[in-house]
Amino acid sequence: MNRGRVIQHLQFIGSFPKAPPETSIPEVAFVGRSNVGKSSAINTLLNRKKAARVSSTPGRTQMINIFELDQSLRFVDLPGYGFAKVPKSVKQTWKYMIDSYLYERMALQLVVVLVDGRHSAQKLDTEMLDRLNEYGIPYAIVATKVDTLKRSKRARQLKTLRLGLAASDVIPFSSETREGVDRLWNTIEKACSNG
Ligand code: GTP
Ligand code: MG
């Protein structure tokens, strides 16, 4: 359970201020508020400790970082939106970077929207989902850090979150316990086999 996939060859394609040339390899992008656990989730899915840079300081990931798995799938780690302590102009640059990638990328097969499993639905998250719906971009919602939820409160908390996001499904996930790894991998593989 939750062992993930064996990646034989992981290649870091690079860190880009704007999307690199299009590719025929399917891409899966990870988005969410700063510090929600995007880079950690990528490392967990890849079974690597340090493929993507993780930090307790929000605003760690500042570019479009692309990882290529066995020359057949790409994971795209994006900057976070929201509360990073960076000047407004930098936040605007990141927003532009994220949006132009998401709304123009031909190779994009799935957006993994990570939301903090400890909190209720946040405006920035519902705005992101609204736009993905509007543009018809396939996405999956992942609730991160569920290892921190108390057993007694977990079901109610996740239900409140799901209702707040108006989502039919949210995948509970933890980079600490690896909960949700199989479900998320299955979702990714399904989305990428359609094209
Ligand atoms: P930015 O790149 O700054 O937008 O952040 P990010 O979304 O990539 O988050 P990152 O993976 O860097 O993790 C942020 C912090 O949350 C780090 O201190 C992680 O150790 C912690 N964290 C990430 N995932 C989990 C999780 O599943 N459980 C717990 N308890 N902590 C987590
Ligand atoms: Mg990051």
mmCIF file with all atom_site columns, C-alpha atoms and ligand atoms in Angstrom:
data_model
loop_
_atom_site.group_PDB
_atom_site.id
_atom_site.type_symbol
_atom_site.label_atom_id
_atom_site.label_alt_id
_atom_site.label_comp_id
_atom_site.label_asym_id
_atom_site.label_entity_id
_atom_site.label_seq_id
_atom_site.pdbx_PDB_ins_code
_atom_site.Cartn_x
_atom_site.Cartn_y
_atom_site.Cartn_z
_atom_site.occupancy
_atom_site.B_iso_or_equiv
_atom_site.pdbx_formal_charge
_atom_site.auth_seq_id
_atom_site.auth_comp_id
_atom_site.auth_asym_id
_atom_site.auth_atom_id
_atom_site.pdbx_PDB_model_num
ATOM   1   C  CA  . MET A 1 1   ? 0.000   0.000  0.000   1.00 0.00 ? 1   MET A CA  1
ATOM   2   C  CA  . ASN A 1 2   ? 1.120   3.495  -0.891  1.00 0.00 ? 2   ASN A CA  1
ATOM   3   C  CA  . ARG A 1 3   ? 4.502   2.412  -2.150  1.00 0.00 ? 3   ARG A CA  1
ATOM   4   C  CA  . GLY A 1 4   ? 4.051   4.550  -5.213  1.00 0.00 ? 4   GLY A CA  1
ATOM   5   C  CA  . ARG A 1 5   ? 5.869   3.846  -8.466  1.00 0.00 ? 5   ARG A CA  1
ATOM   6   C  CA  . VAL A 1 6   ? 9.409   2.830  -9.154  1.00 0.00 ? 6   VAL A CA  1
ATOM   7   C  CA  . ILE A 1 7   ? 11.008  5.547  -11.238 1.00 0.00 ? 7   ILE A CA  1
ATOM   8   C  CA  . GLN A 1 8   ? 14.122  4.243  -12.940 1.00 0.00 ? 8   GLN A CA  1
ATOM   9   C  CA  . HIS A 1 9   ? 15.271  7.469  -14.442 1.00 0.00 ? 9   HIS A CA  1
ATOM   10  C  CA  . LEU A 1 10  ? 14.404  10.837 -12.994 1.00 0.00 ? 10  LEU A CA  1
ATOM   11  C  CA  . GLN A 1 11  ? 15.663  13.803 -14.921 1.00 0.00 ? 11  GLN A CA  1
ATOM   12  C  CA  . PHE A 1 12  ? 15.479  17.379 -13.726 1.00 0.00 ? 12  PHE A CA  1
ATOM   13  C  CA  . ILE A 1 13  ? 14.704  19.283 -16.894 1.00 0.00 ? 13  ILE A CA  1
ATOM   14  C  CA  . GLY A 1 14  ? 15.187  22.665 -15.276 1.00 0.00 ? 14  GLY A CA  1
ATOM   15  C  CA  . SER A 1 15  ? 13.866  25.719 -13.543 1.00 0.00 ? 15  SER A CA  1
ATOM   16  C  CA  . PHE A 1 16  ? 12.172  28.108 -15.925 1.00 0.00 ? 16  PHE A CA  1
ATOM   17  C  CA  . PRO A 1 17  ? 10.826  31.662 -15.552 1.00 0.00 ? 17  PRO A CA  1
ATOM   18  C  CA  . LYS A 1 18  ? 8.375   30.826 -18.329 1.00 0.00 ? 18  LYS A CA  1
ATOM   19  C  CA  . ALA A 1 19  ? 7.234   27.587 -19.870 1.00 0.00 ? 19  ALA A CA  1
ATOM   20  C  CA  . PRO A 1 20  ? 9.919   25.869 -21.965 1.00 0.00 ? 20  PRO A CA  1
ATOM   21  C  CA  . PRO A 1 21  ? 9.053   24.690 -25.503 1.00 0.00 ? 21  PRO A CA  1
ATOM   22  C  CA  . GLU A 1 22  ? 6.073   22.356 -25.809 1.00 0.00 ? 22  GLU A CA  1
ATOM   23  C  CA  . THR A 1 23  ? 6.630   18.633 -25.461 1.00 0.00 ? 23  THR A CA  1
ATOM   24  C  CA  . SER A 1 24  ? 4.771   15.516 -26.534 1.00 0.00 ? 24  SER A CA  1
ATOM   25  C  CA  . ILE A 1 25  ? 5.320   14.092 -23.033 1.00 0.00 ? 25  ILE A CA  1
ATOM   26  C  CA  . PRO A 1 26  ? 2.244   14.511 -20.794 1.00 0.00 ? 26  PRO A CA  1
ATOM   27  C  CA  . GLU A 1 27  ? 2.632   16.965 -17.915 1.00 0.00 ? 27  GLU A CA  1
ATOM   28  C  CA  . VAL A 1 28  ? 0.986   17.041 -14.488 1.00 0.00 ? 28  VAL A CA  1
ATOM   29  C  CA  . ALA A 1 29  ? 1.193   20.356 -12.618 1.00 0.00 ? 29  ALA A CA  1
ATOM   30  C  CA  . PHE A 1 30  ? 1.031   20.863 -8.852  1.00 0.00 ? 30  PHE A CA  1
ATOM   31  C  CA  . VAL A 1 31  ? -0.608  24.052 -7.626  1.00 0.00 ? 31  VAL A CA  1
ATOM   32  C  CA  . GLY A 1 32  ? -1.735  25.426 -4.284  1.00 0.00 ? 32  GLY A CA  1
ATOM   33  C  CA  . ARG A 1 33  ? -1.079  28.077 -1.699  1.00 0.00 ? 33  ARG A CA  1
ATOM   34  C  CA  . SER A 1 34  ? 2.463   28.689 -0.498  1.00 0.00 ? 34  SER A CA  1
ATOM   35  C  CA  . ASN A 1 35  ? 3.617   26.094 2.014   1.00 0.00 ? 35  ASN A CA  1
ATOM   36  C  CA  . VAL A 1 36  ? 0.697   23.710 1.381   1.00 0.00 ? 36  VAL A CA  1
ATOM   37  C  CA  . GLY A 1 37  ? 3.102   20.866 0.563   1.00 0.00 ? 37  GLY A CA  1
ATOM   38  C  CA  . LYS A 1 38  ? 3.412   20.796 -3.259  1.00 0.00 ? 38  LYS A CA  1
ATOM   39  C  CA  . SER A 1 39  ? 7.133   20.073 -3.409  1.00 0.00 ? 39  SER A CA  1
ATOM   40  C  CA  . SER A 1 40  ? 6.822   17.517 -0.585  1.00 0.00 ? 40  SER A CA  1
ATOM   41  C  CA  . ALA A 1 41  ? 3.995   15.741 -2.424  1.00 0.00 ? 41  ALA A CA  1
ATOM   42  C  CA  . ILE A 1 42  ? 6.139   15.523 -5.569  1.00 0.00 ? 42  ILE A CA  1
ATOM   43  C  CA  . ASN A 1 43  ? 9.030   14.015 -3.600  1.00 0.00 ? 43  ASN A CA  1
ATOM   44  C  CA  . THR A 1 44  ? 6.656   11.554 -1.946  1.00 0.00 ? 44  THR A CA  1
ATOM   45  C  CA  . LEU A 1 45  ? 5.165   10.444 -5.264  1.00 0.00 ? 45  LEU A CA  1
ATOM   46  C  CA  . LEU A 1 46  ? 8.658   10.082 -6.724  1.00 0.00 ? 46  LEU A CA  1
ATOM   47  C  CA  . ASN A 1 47  ? 10.039  8.196  -3.709  1.00 0.00 ? 47  ASN A CA  1
ATOM   48  C  CA  . ARG A 1 48  ? 12.845  10.745 -3.567  1.00 0.00 ? 48  ARG A CA  1
ATOM   49  C  CA  . LYS A 1 49  ? 13.821  12.759 -0.530  1.00 0.00 ? 49  LYS A CA  1
ATOM   50  C  CA  . LYS A 1 50  ? 15.155  15.807 -2.282  1.00 0.00 ? 50  LYS A CA  1
ATOM   51  C  CA  . ALA A 1 51  ? 14.070  15.952 -5.907  1.00 0.00 ? 51  ALA A CA  1
ATOM   52  C  CA  . ALA A 1 52  ? 12.024  19.110 -5.317  1.00 0.00 ? 52  ALA A CA  1
ATOM   53  C  CA  . ARG A 1 53  ? 13.132  21.705 -2.772  1.00 0.00 ? 53  ARG A CA  1
ATOM   54  C  CA  . VAL A 1 54  ? 11.064  21.761 0.413   1.00 0.00 ? 54  VAL A CA  1
ATOM   55  C  CA  . SER A 1 55  ? 11.134  24.470 3.045   1.00 0.00 ? 55  SER A CA  1
ATOM   56  C  CA  . SER A 1 56  ? 9.216   25.570 6.097   1.00 0.00 ? 56  SER A CA  1
ATOM   57  C  CA  . THR A 1 57  ? 9.439   29.112 4.712   1.00 0.00 ? 57  THR A CA  1
ATOM   58  C  CA  . PRO A 1 58  ? 6.571   29.852 2.338   1.00 0.00 ? 58  PRO A CA  1
ATOM   59  C  CA  . GLY A 1 59  ? 7.673   30.941 -1.103  1.00 0.00 ? 59  GLY A CA  1
ATOM   60  C  CA  . ARG A 1 60  ? 10.412  28.341 -1.571  1.00 0.00 ? 60  ARG A CA  1
ATOM   61  C  CA  . THR A 1 61  ? 9.545   27.354 -5.123  1.00 0.00 ? 61  THR A CA  1
ATOM   62  C  CA  . GLN A 1 62  ? 9.946   30.403 -7.333  1.00 0.00 ? 62  GLN A CA  1
ATOM   63  C  CA  . MET A 1 63  ? 10.057  29.067 -10.867 1.00 0.00 ? 63  MET A CA  1
ATOM   64  C  CA  . ILE A 1 64  ? 8.500   26.444 -13.104 1.00 0.00 ? 64  ILE A CA  1
ATOM   65  C  CA  . ASN A 1 65  ? 10.459  23.327 -12.118 1.00 0.00 ? 65  ASN A CA  1
ATOM   66  C  CA  . ILE A 1 66  ? 10.117  20.329 -14.386 1.00 0.00 ? 66  ILE A CA  1
ATOM   67  C  CA  . PHE A 1 67  ? 10.931  16.709 -13.586 1.00 0.00 ? 67  PHE A CA  1
ATOM   68  C  CA  . GLU A 1 68  ? 10.820  13.994 -16.214 1.00 0.00 ? 68  GLU A CA  1
ATOM   69  C  CA  . LEU A 1 69  ? 10.006  10.449 -15.134 1.00 0.00 ? 69  LEU A CA  1
ATOM   70  C  CA  . ASP A 1 70  ? 11.331  7.620  -17.286 1.00 0.00 ? 70  ASP A CA  1
ATOM   71  C  CA  . GLN A 1 71  ? 10.991  9.833  -20.362 1.00 0.00 ? 71  GLN A CA  1
ATOM   72  C  CA  . SER A 1 72  ? 7.231   9.283  -20.312 1.00 0.00 ? 72  SER A CA  1
ATOM   73  C  CA  . LEU A 1 73  ? 5.678   11.698 -17.813 1.00 0.00 ? 73  LEU A CA  1
ATOM   74  C  CA  . ARG A 1 74  ? 6.551   15.102 -16.376 1.00 0.00 ? 74  ARG A CA  1
ATOM   75  C  CA  . PHE A 1 75  ? 5.799   16.628 -12.986 1.00 0.00 ? 75  PHE A CA  1
ATOM   76  C  CA  . VAL A 1 76  ? 5.701   20.407 -12.865 1.00 0.00 ? 76  VAL A CA  1
ATOM   77  C  CA  . ASP A 1 77  ? 6.346   22.084 -9.513  1.00 0.00 ? 77  ASP A CA  1
ATOM   78  C  CA  . LEU A 1 78  ? 5.020   25.633 -9.481  1.00 0.00 ? 78  LEU A CA  1
ATOM   79  C  CA  . PRO A 1 79  ? 5.371   28.547 -7.055  1.00 0.00 ? 79  PRO A CA  1
ATOM   80  C  CA  . GLY A 1 80  ? 2.612   28.846 -4.498  1.00 0.00 ? 80  GLY A CA  1
ATOM   81  C  CA  . TYR A 1 81  ? -0.095  31.451 -4.532  1.00 0.00 ? 81  TYR A CA  1
ATOM   82  C  CA  . GLY A 1 82  ? -0.993  33.434 -1.446  1.00 0.00 ? 82  GLY A CA  1
ATOM   83  C  CA  . PHE A 1 83  ? 0.797   34.478 1.650   1.00 0.00 ? 83  PHE A CA  1
ATOM   84  C  CA  . ALA A 1 84  ? 4.464   34.199 0.748   1.00 0.00 ? 84  ALA A CA  1
ATOM   85  C  CA  . LYS A 1 85  ? 6.301   37.098 2.288   1.00 0.00 ? 85  LYS A CA  1
ATOM   86  C  CA  . VAL A 1 86  ? 7.464   38.551 -0.961  1.00 0.00 ? 86  VAL A CA  1
ATOM   87  C  CA  . PRO A 1 87  ? 6.718   41.964 -2.475  1.00 0.00 ? 87  PRO A CA  1
ATOM   88  C  CA  . LYS A 1 88  ? 3.439   42.353 -4.326  1.00 0.00 ? 88  LYS A CA  1
ATOM   89  C  CA  . SER A 1 89  ? 5.287   42.740 -7.623  1.00 0.00 ? 89  SER A CA  1
ATOM   90  C  CA  . VAL A 1 90  ? 6.940   39.340 -7.142  1.00 0.00 ? 90  VAL A CA  1
ATOM   91  C  CA  . LYS A 1 91  ? 3.592   37.751 -6.285  1.00 0.00 ? 91  LYS A CA  1
ATOM   92  C  CA  . GLN A 1 92  ? 2.166   39.218 -9.475  1.00 0.00 ? 92  GLN A CA  1
ATOM   93  C  CA  . THR A 1 93  ? 5.063   37.796 -11.463 1.00 0.00 ? 93  THR A CA  1
ATOM   94  C  CA  . TRP A 1 94  ? 4.428   34.362 -9.973  1.00 0.00 ? 94  TRP A CA  1
ATOM   95  C  CA  . LYS A 1 95  ? 0.710   34.581 -10.652 1.00 0.00 ? 95  LYS A CA  1
ATOM   96  C  CA  . TYR A 1 96  ? 1.433   35.436 -14.269 1.00 0.00 ? 96  TYR A CA  1
ATOM   97  C  CA  . MET A 1 97  ? 3.945   32.562 -14.445 1.00 0.00 ? 97  MET A CA  1
ATOM   98  C  CA  . ILE A 1 98  ? 1.425   30.076 -13.026 1.00 0.00 ? 98  ILE A CA  1
ATOM   99  C  CA  . ASP A 1 99  ? -1.538  31.284 -15.075 1.00 0.00 ? 99  ASP A CA  1
ATOM   100 C  CA  . SER A 1 100 ? 0.247   31.431 -18.394 1.00 0.00 ? 100 SER A CA  1
ATOM   101 C  CA  . TYR A 1 101 ? 1.563   27.928 -17.838 1.00 0.00 ? 101 TYR A CA  1
ATOM   102 C  CA  . LEU A 1 102 ? -1.839  26.527 -16.806 1.00 0.00 ? 102 LEU A CA  1
ATOM   103 C  CA  . TYR A 1 103 ? -3.941  28.151 -19.471 1.00 0.00 ? 103 TYR A CA  1
ATOM   104 C  CA  . GLU A 1 104 ? -1.624  27.793 -22.454 1.00 0.00 ? 104 GLU A CA  1
ATOM   105 C  CA  . ARG A 1 105 ? 0.210   24.533 -22.003 1.00 0.00 ? 105 ARG A CA  1
ATOM   106 C  CA  . MET A 1 106 ? -0.743  21.914 -24.604 1.00 0.00 ? 106 MET A CA  1
ATOM   107 C  CA  . ALA A 1 107 ? 1.097   19.119 -22.772 1.00 0.00 ? 107 ALA A CA  1
ATOM   108 C  CA  . LEU A 1 108 ? -0.840  19.676 -19.540 1.00 0.00 ? 108 LEU A CA  1
ATOM   109 C  CA  . GLN A 1 109 ? -3.035  16.660 -18.762 1.00 0.00 ? 109 GLN A CA  1
ATOM   110 C  CA  . LEU A 1 110 ? -3.924  17.205 -15.117 1.00 0.00 ? 110 LEU A CA  1
ATOM   111 C  CA  . VAL A 1 111 ? -3.644  19.870 -12.450 1.00 0.00 ? 111 VAL A CA  1
ATOM   112 C  CA  . VAL A 1 112 ? -3.213  18.573 -8.919  1.00 0.00 ? 112 VAL A CA  1
ATOM   113 C  CA  . VAL A 1 113 ? -4.727  21.258 -6.670  1.00 0.00 ? 113 VAL A CA  1
ATOM   114 C  CA  . LEU A 1 114 ? -3.352  20.911 -3.159  1.00 0.00 ? 114 LEU A CA  1
ATOM   115 C  CA  . VAL A 1 115 ? -5.319  22.387 -0.283  1.00 0.00 ? 115 VAL A CA  1
ATOM   116 C  CA  . ASP A 1 116 ? -4.389  22.371 3.389   1.00 0.00 ? 116 ASP A CA  1
ATOM   117 C  CA  . GLY A 1 117 ? -6.253  19.499 5.046   1.00 0.00 ? 117 GLY A CA  1
ATOM   118 C  CA  . ARG A 1 118 ? -6.217  21.319 8.397   1.00 0.00 ? 118 ARG A CA  1
ATOM   119 C  CA  . HIS A 1 119 ? -8.168  24.344 7.240   1.00 0.00 ? 119 HIS A CA  1
ATOM   120 C  CA  . SER A 1 120 ? -11.506 25.155 5.679   1.00 0.00 ? 120 SER A CA  1
ATOM   121 C  CA  . ALA A 1 121 ? -11.794 26.192 2.026   1.00 0.00 ? 121 ALA A CA  1
ATOM   122 C  CA  . GLN A 1 122 ? -9.790  29.318 1.229   1.00 0.00 ? 122 GLN A CA  1
ATOM   123 C  CA  . LYS A 1 123 ? -10.758 31.996 -1.258  1.00 0.00 ? 123 LYS A CA  1
ATOM   124 C  CA  . LEU A 1 124 ? -7.589  31.568 -3.329  1.00 0.00 ? 124 LEU A CA  1
ATOM   125 C  CA  . ASP A 1 125 ? -8.346  27.853 -3.652  1.00 0.00 ? 125 ASP A CA  1
ATOM   126 C  CA  . THR A 1 126 ? -11.950 28.309 -4.747  1.00 0.00 ? 126 THR A CA  1
ATOM   127 C  CA  . GLU A 1 127 ? -10.809 30.973 -7.217  1.00 0.00 ? 127 GLU A CA  1
ATOM   128 C  CA  . MET A 1 128 ? -8.287  28.543 -8.701  1.00 0.00 ? 128 MET A CA  1
ATOM   129 C  CA  . LEU A 1 129 ? -10.953 25.835 -8.991  1.00 0.00 ? 129 LEU A CA  1
ATOM   130 C  CA  . ASP A 1 130 ? -13.409 28.279 -10.577 1.00 0.00 ? 130 ASP A CA  1
ATOM   131 C  CA  . ARG A 1 131 ? -10.869 29.147 -13.252 1.00 0.00 ? 131 ARG A CA  1
ATOM   132 C  CA  . LEU A 1 132 ? -9.949  25.525 -13.946 1.00 0.00 ? 132 LEU A CA  1
ATOM   133 C  CA  . ASN A 1 133 ? -13.661 24.762 -14.329 1.00 0.00 ? 133 ASN A CA  1
ATOM   134 C  CA  . GLU A 1 134 ? -14.141 27.758 -16.592 1.00 0.00 ? 134 GLU A CA  1
ATOM   135 C  CA  . TYR A 1 135 ? -11.242 26.733 -18.847 1.00 0.00 ? 135 TYR A CA  1
ATOM   136 C  CA  . GLY A 1 136 ? -12.239 23.056 -18.757 1.00 0.00 ? 136 GLY A CA  1
ATOM   137 C  CA  . ILE A 1 137 ? -8.860  21.930 -17.441 1.00 0.00 ? 137 ILE A CA  1
ATOM   138 C  CA  . PRO A 1 138 ? -8.942  18.509 -15.701 1.00 0.00 ? 138 PRO A CA  1
ATOM   139 C  CA  . TYR A 1 139 ? -7.915  18.611 -12.060 1.00 0.00 ? 139 TYR A CA  1
ATOM   140 C  CA  . ALA A 1 140 ? -7.795  16.530 -8.890  1.00 0.00 ? 140 ALA A CA  1
ATOM   141 C  CA  . ILE A 1 141 ? -8.009  17.986 -5.384  1.00 0.00 ? 141 ILE A CA  1
ATOM   142 C  CA  . VAL A 1 142 ? -5.637  16.747 -2.701  1.00 0.00 ? 142 VAL A CA  1
ATOM   143 C  CA  . ALA A 1 143 ? -5.953  17.606 1.020   1.00 0.00 ? 143 ALA A CA  1
ATOM   144 C  CA  . THR A 1 144 ? -2.402  17.744 2.441   1.00 0.00 ? 144 THR A CA  1
ATOM   145 C  CA  . LYS A 1 145 ? -0.979  17.184 5.923   1.00 0.00 ? 145 LYS A CA  1
ATOM   146 C  CA  . VAL A 1 146 ? -3.811  14.896 7.034   1.00 0.00 ? 146 VAL A CA  1
ATOM   147 C  CA  . ASP A 1 147 ? -1.333  13.219 9.408   1.00 0.00 ? 147 ASP A CA  1
ATOM   148 C  CA  . THR A 1 148 ? -1.876  16.215 11.680  1.00 0.00 ? 148 THR A CA  1
ATOM   149 C  CA  . LEU A 1 149 ? -5.639  15.668 11.981  1.00 0.00 ? 149 LEU A CA  1
ATOM   150 C  CA  . LYS A 1 150 ? -6.972  14.060 15.119  1.00 0.00 ? 150 LYS A CA  1
ATOM   151 C  CA  . ARG A 1 151 ? -8.825  10.857 14.433  1.00 0.00 ? 151 ARG A CA  1
ATOM   152 C  CA  . SER A 1 152 ? -11.969 12.124 16.114  1.00 0.00 ? 152 SER A CA  1
ATOM   153 C  CA  . LYS A 1 153 ? -12.109 15.283 13.998  1.00 0.00 ? 153 LYS A CA  1
ATOM   154 C  CA  . ARG A 1 154 ? -10.821 14.026 10.702  1.00 0.00 ? 154 ARG A CA  1
ATOM   155 C  CA  . ALA A 1 155 ? -14.030 12.934 8.954   1.00 0.00 ? 155 ALA A CA  1
ATOM   156 C  CA  . ARG A 1 156 ? -15.886 16.109 9.820   1.00 0.00 ? 156 ARG A CA  1
ATOM   157 C  CA  . GLN A 1 157 ? -12.949 18.330 8.901   1.00 0.00 ? 157 GLN A CA  1
ATOM   158 C  CA  . LEU A 1 158 ? -12.531 16.711 5.478   1.00 0.00 ? 158 LEU A CA  1
ATOM   159 C  CA  . LYS A 1 159 ? -16.248 16.908 4.816   1.00 0.00 ? 159 LYS A CA  1
ATOM   160 C  CA  . THR A 1 160 ? -16.351 20.609 5.677   1.00 0.00 ? 160 THR A CA  1
ATOM   161 C  CA  . LEU A 1 161 ? -13.402 21.184 3.374   1.00 0.00 ? 161 LEU A CA  1
ATOM   162 C  CA  . ARG A 1 162 ? -15.008 19.233 0.533   1.00 0.00 ? 162 ARG A CA  1
ATOM   163 C  CA  . LEU A 1 163 ? -18.297 21.099 0.870   1.00 0.00 ? 163 LEU A CA  1
ATOM   164 C  CA  . GLY A 1 164 ? -16.504 24.461 1.051   1.00 0.00 ? 164 GLY A CA  1
ATOM   165 C  CA  . LEU A 1 165 ? -14.682 23.682 -2.181  1.00 0.00 ? 165 LEU A CA  1
ATOM   166 C  CA  . ALA A 1 166 ? -17.888 22.363 -3.787  1.00 0.00 ? 166 ALA A CA  1
ATOM   167 C  CA  . ALA A 1 167 ? -15.839 19.292 -4.693  1.00 0.00 ? 167 ALA A CA  1
ATOM   168 C  CA  . SER A 1 168 ? -17.236 15.844 -5.294  1.00 0.00 ? 168 SER A CA  1
ATOM   169 C  CA  . ASP A 1 169 ? -13.966 14.242 -4.245  1.00 0.00 ? 169 ASP A CA  1
ATOM   170 C  CA  . VAL A 1 170 ? -10.891 15.205 -2.260  1.00 0.00 ? 170 VAL A CA  1
ATOM   171 C  CA  . ILE A 1 171 ? -7.940  12.826 -1.841  1.00 0.00 ? 171 ILE A CA  1
ATOM   172 C  CA  . PRO A 1 172 ? -6.591  12.829 1.739   1.00 0.00 ? 172 PRO A CA  1
ATOM   173 C  CA  . PHE A 1 173 ? -2.793  12.916 1.506   1.00 0.00 ? 173 PHE A CA  1
ATOM   174 C  CA  . SER A 1 174 ? 0.242   12.966 3.761   1.00 0.00 ? 174 SER A CA  1
ATOM   175 C  CA  . SER A 1 175 ? 3.888   13.219 2.846   1.00 0.00 ? 175 SER A CA  1
ATOM   176 C  CA  . GLU A 1 176 ? 4.660   11.985 6.368   1.00 0.00 ? 176 GLU A CA  1
ATOM   177 C  CA  . THR A 1 177 ? 2.639   8.753  6.326   1.00 0.00 ? 177 THR A CA  1
ATOM   178 C  CA  . ARG A 1 178 ? 2.331   8.374  2.521   1.00 0.00 ? 178 ARG A CA  1
ATOM   179 C  CA  . GLU A 1 179 ? -1.437  8.132  2.836   1.00 0.00 ? 179 GLU A CA  1
ATOM   180 C  CA  . GLY A 1 180 ? -3.050  8.863  -0.518  1.00 0.00 ? 180 GLY A CA  1
ATOM   181 C  CA  . VAL A 1 181 ? -0.022  8.014  -2.674  1.00 0.00 ? 181 VAL A CA  1
ATOM   182 C  CA  . ASP A 1 182 ? -1.755  5.136  -4.487  1.00 0.00 ? 182 ASP A CA  1
ATOM   183 C  CA  . ARG A 1 183 ? -4.974  7.071  -5.031  1.00 0.00 ? 183 ARG A CA  1
ATOM   184 C  CA  . LEU A 1 184 ? -3.132  10.059 -6.422  1.00 0.00 ? 184 LEU A CA  1
ATOM   185 C  CA  . TRP A 1 185 ? -0.907  7.937  -8.673  1.00 0.00 ? 185 TRP A CA  1
ATOM   186 C  CA  . ASN A 1 186 ? -3.985  6.147  -10.039 1.00 0.00 ? 186 ASN A CA  1
ATOM   187 C  CA  . THR A 1 187 ? -5.646  9.490  -10.749 1.00 0.00 ? 187 THR A CA  1
ATOM   188 C  CA  . ILE A 1 188 ? -2.524  10.771 -12.521 1.00 0.00 ? 188 ILE A CA  1
ATOM   189 C  CA  . GLU A 1 189 ? -2.148  7.650  -14.641 1.00 0.00 ? 189 GLU A CA  1
ATOM   190 C  CA  . LYS A 1 190 ? -5.791  7.692  -15.621 1.00 0.00 ? 190 LYS A CA  1
ATOM   191 C  CA  . ALA A 1 191 ? -5.621  11.344 -16.676 1.00 0.00 ? 191 ALA A CA  1
ATOM   192 C  CA  . CYS A 1 192 ? -2.477  10.784 -18.713 1.00 0.00 ? 192 CYS A CA  1
ATOM   193 C  CA  . SER A 1 193 ? -3.697  7.695  -20.530 1.00 0.00 ? 193 SER A CA  1
ATOM   194 C  CA  . ASN A 1 194 ? -6.632  9.505  -22.113 1.00 0.00 ? 194 ASN A CA  1
ATOM   195 C  CA  . GLY A 1 195 ? -4.581  11.495 -24.590 1.00 0.00 ? 195 GLY A CA  1
HETATM 196 P  P1  . GTP B 2 .   ? 6.159   26.713 -1.625  1.00 0.00 ? 1   GTP B P1  1
HETATM 197 O  O1  . GTP B 2 .   ? 7.147   26.155 -2.610  1.00 0.00 ? 1   GTP B O1  1
HETATM 198 O  O2  . GTP B 2 .   ? 6.786   27.687 -0.676  1.00 0.00 ? 1   GTP B O2  1
HETATM 199 O  O3  . GTP B 2 .   ? 4.929   27.248 -2.279  1.00 0.00 ? 1   GTP B O3  1
HETATM 200 O  O4  . GTP B 2 .   ? 5.677   25.510 -0.636  1.00 0.00 ? 1   GTP B O4  1
HETATM 201 P  P2  . GTP B 2 .   ? 5.218   24.024 -0.997  1.00 0.00 ? 1   GTP B P2  1
HETATM 202 O  O5  . GTP B 2 .   ? 3.752   24.003 -1.254  1.00 0.00 ? 1   GTP B O5  1
HETATM 203 O  O6  . GTP B 2 .   ? 6.080   23.430 -2.052  1.00 0.00 ? 1   GTP B O6  1
HETATM 204 O  O7  . GTP B 2 .   ? 5.444   23.281 0.412   1.00 0.00 ? 1   GTP B O7  1
HETATM 205 P  P3  . GTP B 2 .   ? 6.661   22.356 0.865   1.00 0.00 ? 1   GTP B P3  1
HETATM 206 O  O8  . GTP B 2 .   ? 6.554   21.031 0.216   1.00 0.00 ? 1   GTP B O8  1
HETATM 207 O  O9  . GTP B 2 .   ? 7.931   23.101 0.721   1.00 0.00 ? 1   GTP B O9  1
HETATM 208 O  O10 . GTP B 2 .   ? 6.299   22.126 2.413   1.00 0.00 ? 1   GTP B O10 1
HETATM 209 C  C1  . GTP B 2 .   ? 6.069   23.217 3.281   1.00 0.00 ? 1   GTP B C1  1
HETATM 210 C  C2  . GTP B 2 .   ? 6.189   22.745 4.726   1.00 0.00 ? 1   GTP B C2  1
HETATM 211 O  O11 . GTP B 2 .   ? 5.129   21.819 5.047   1.00 0.00 ? 1   GTP B O11 1
HETATM 212 C  C3  . GTP B 2 .   ? 7.494   22.005 5.047   1.00 0.00 ? 1   GTP B C3  1
HETATM 213 O  O12 . GTP B 2 .   ? 7.901   22.369 6.331   1.00 0.00 ? 1   GTP B O12 1
HETATM 214 C  C4  . GTP B 2 .   ? 7.074   20.536 4.982   1.00 0.00 ? 1   GTP B C4  1
HETATM 215 O  O13 . GTP B 2 .   ? 7.882   19.704 5.771   1.00 0.00 ? 1   GTP B O13 1
HETATM 216 C  C5  . GTP B 2 .   ? 5.647   20.599 5.532   1.00 0.00 ? 1   GTP B C5  1
HETATM 217 N  N1  . GTP B 2 .   ? 4.808   19.484 5.003   1.00 0.00 ? 1   GTP B N1  1
HETATM 218 C  C6  . GTP B 2 .   ? 4.624   19.183 3.703   1.00 0.00 ? 1   GTP B C6  1
HETATM 219 N  N2  . GTP B 2 .   ? 3.812   18.118 3.558   1.00 0.00 ? 1   GTP B N2  1
HETATM 220 C  C7  . GTP B 2 .   ? 3.478   17.711 4.811   1.00 0.00 ? 1   GTP B C7  1
HETATM 221 C  C8  . GTP B 2 .   ? 2.668   16.652 5.329   1.00 0.00 ? 1   GTP B C8  1
HETATM 222 O  O14 . GTP B 2 .   ? 2.066   15.828 4.612   1.00 0.00 ? 1   GTP B O14 1
HETATM 223 N  N3  . GTP B 2 .   ? 2.540   16.579 6.695   1.00 0.00 ? 1   GTP B N3  1
HETATM 224 C  C9  . GTP B 2 .   ? 3.158   17.458 7.519   1.00 0.00 ? 1   GTP B C9  1
HETATM 225 N  N4  . GTP B 2 .   ? 2.962   17.295 8.832   1.00 0.00 ? 1   GTP B N4  1
HETATM 226 N  N5  . GTP B 2 .   ? 3.937   18.464 7.074   1.00 0.00 ? 1   GTP B N5  1
HETATM 227 C  C10 . GTP B 2 .   ? 4.106   18.600 5.739   1.00 0.00 ? 1   GTP B C10 1
HETATM 228 MG MG  . MG  B 3 .   ? 7.448   24.290 -3.297  1.00 0.00 ? 2   MG  B MG  1
#
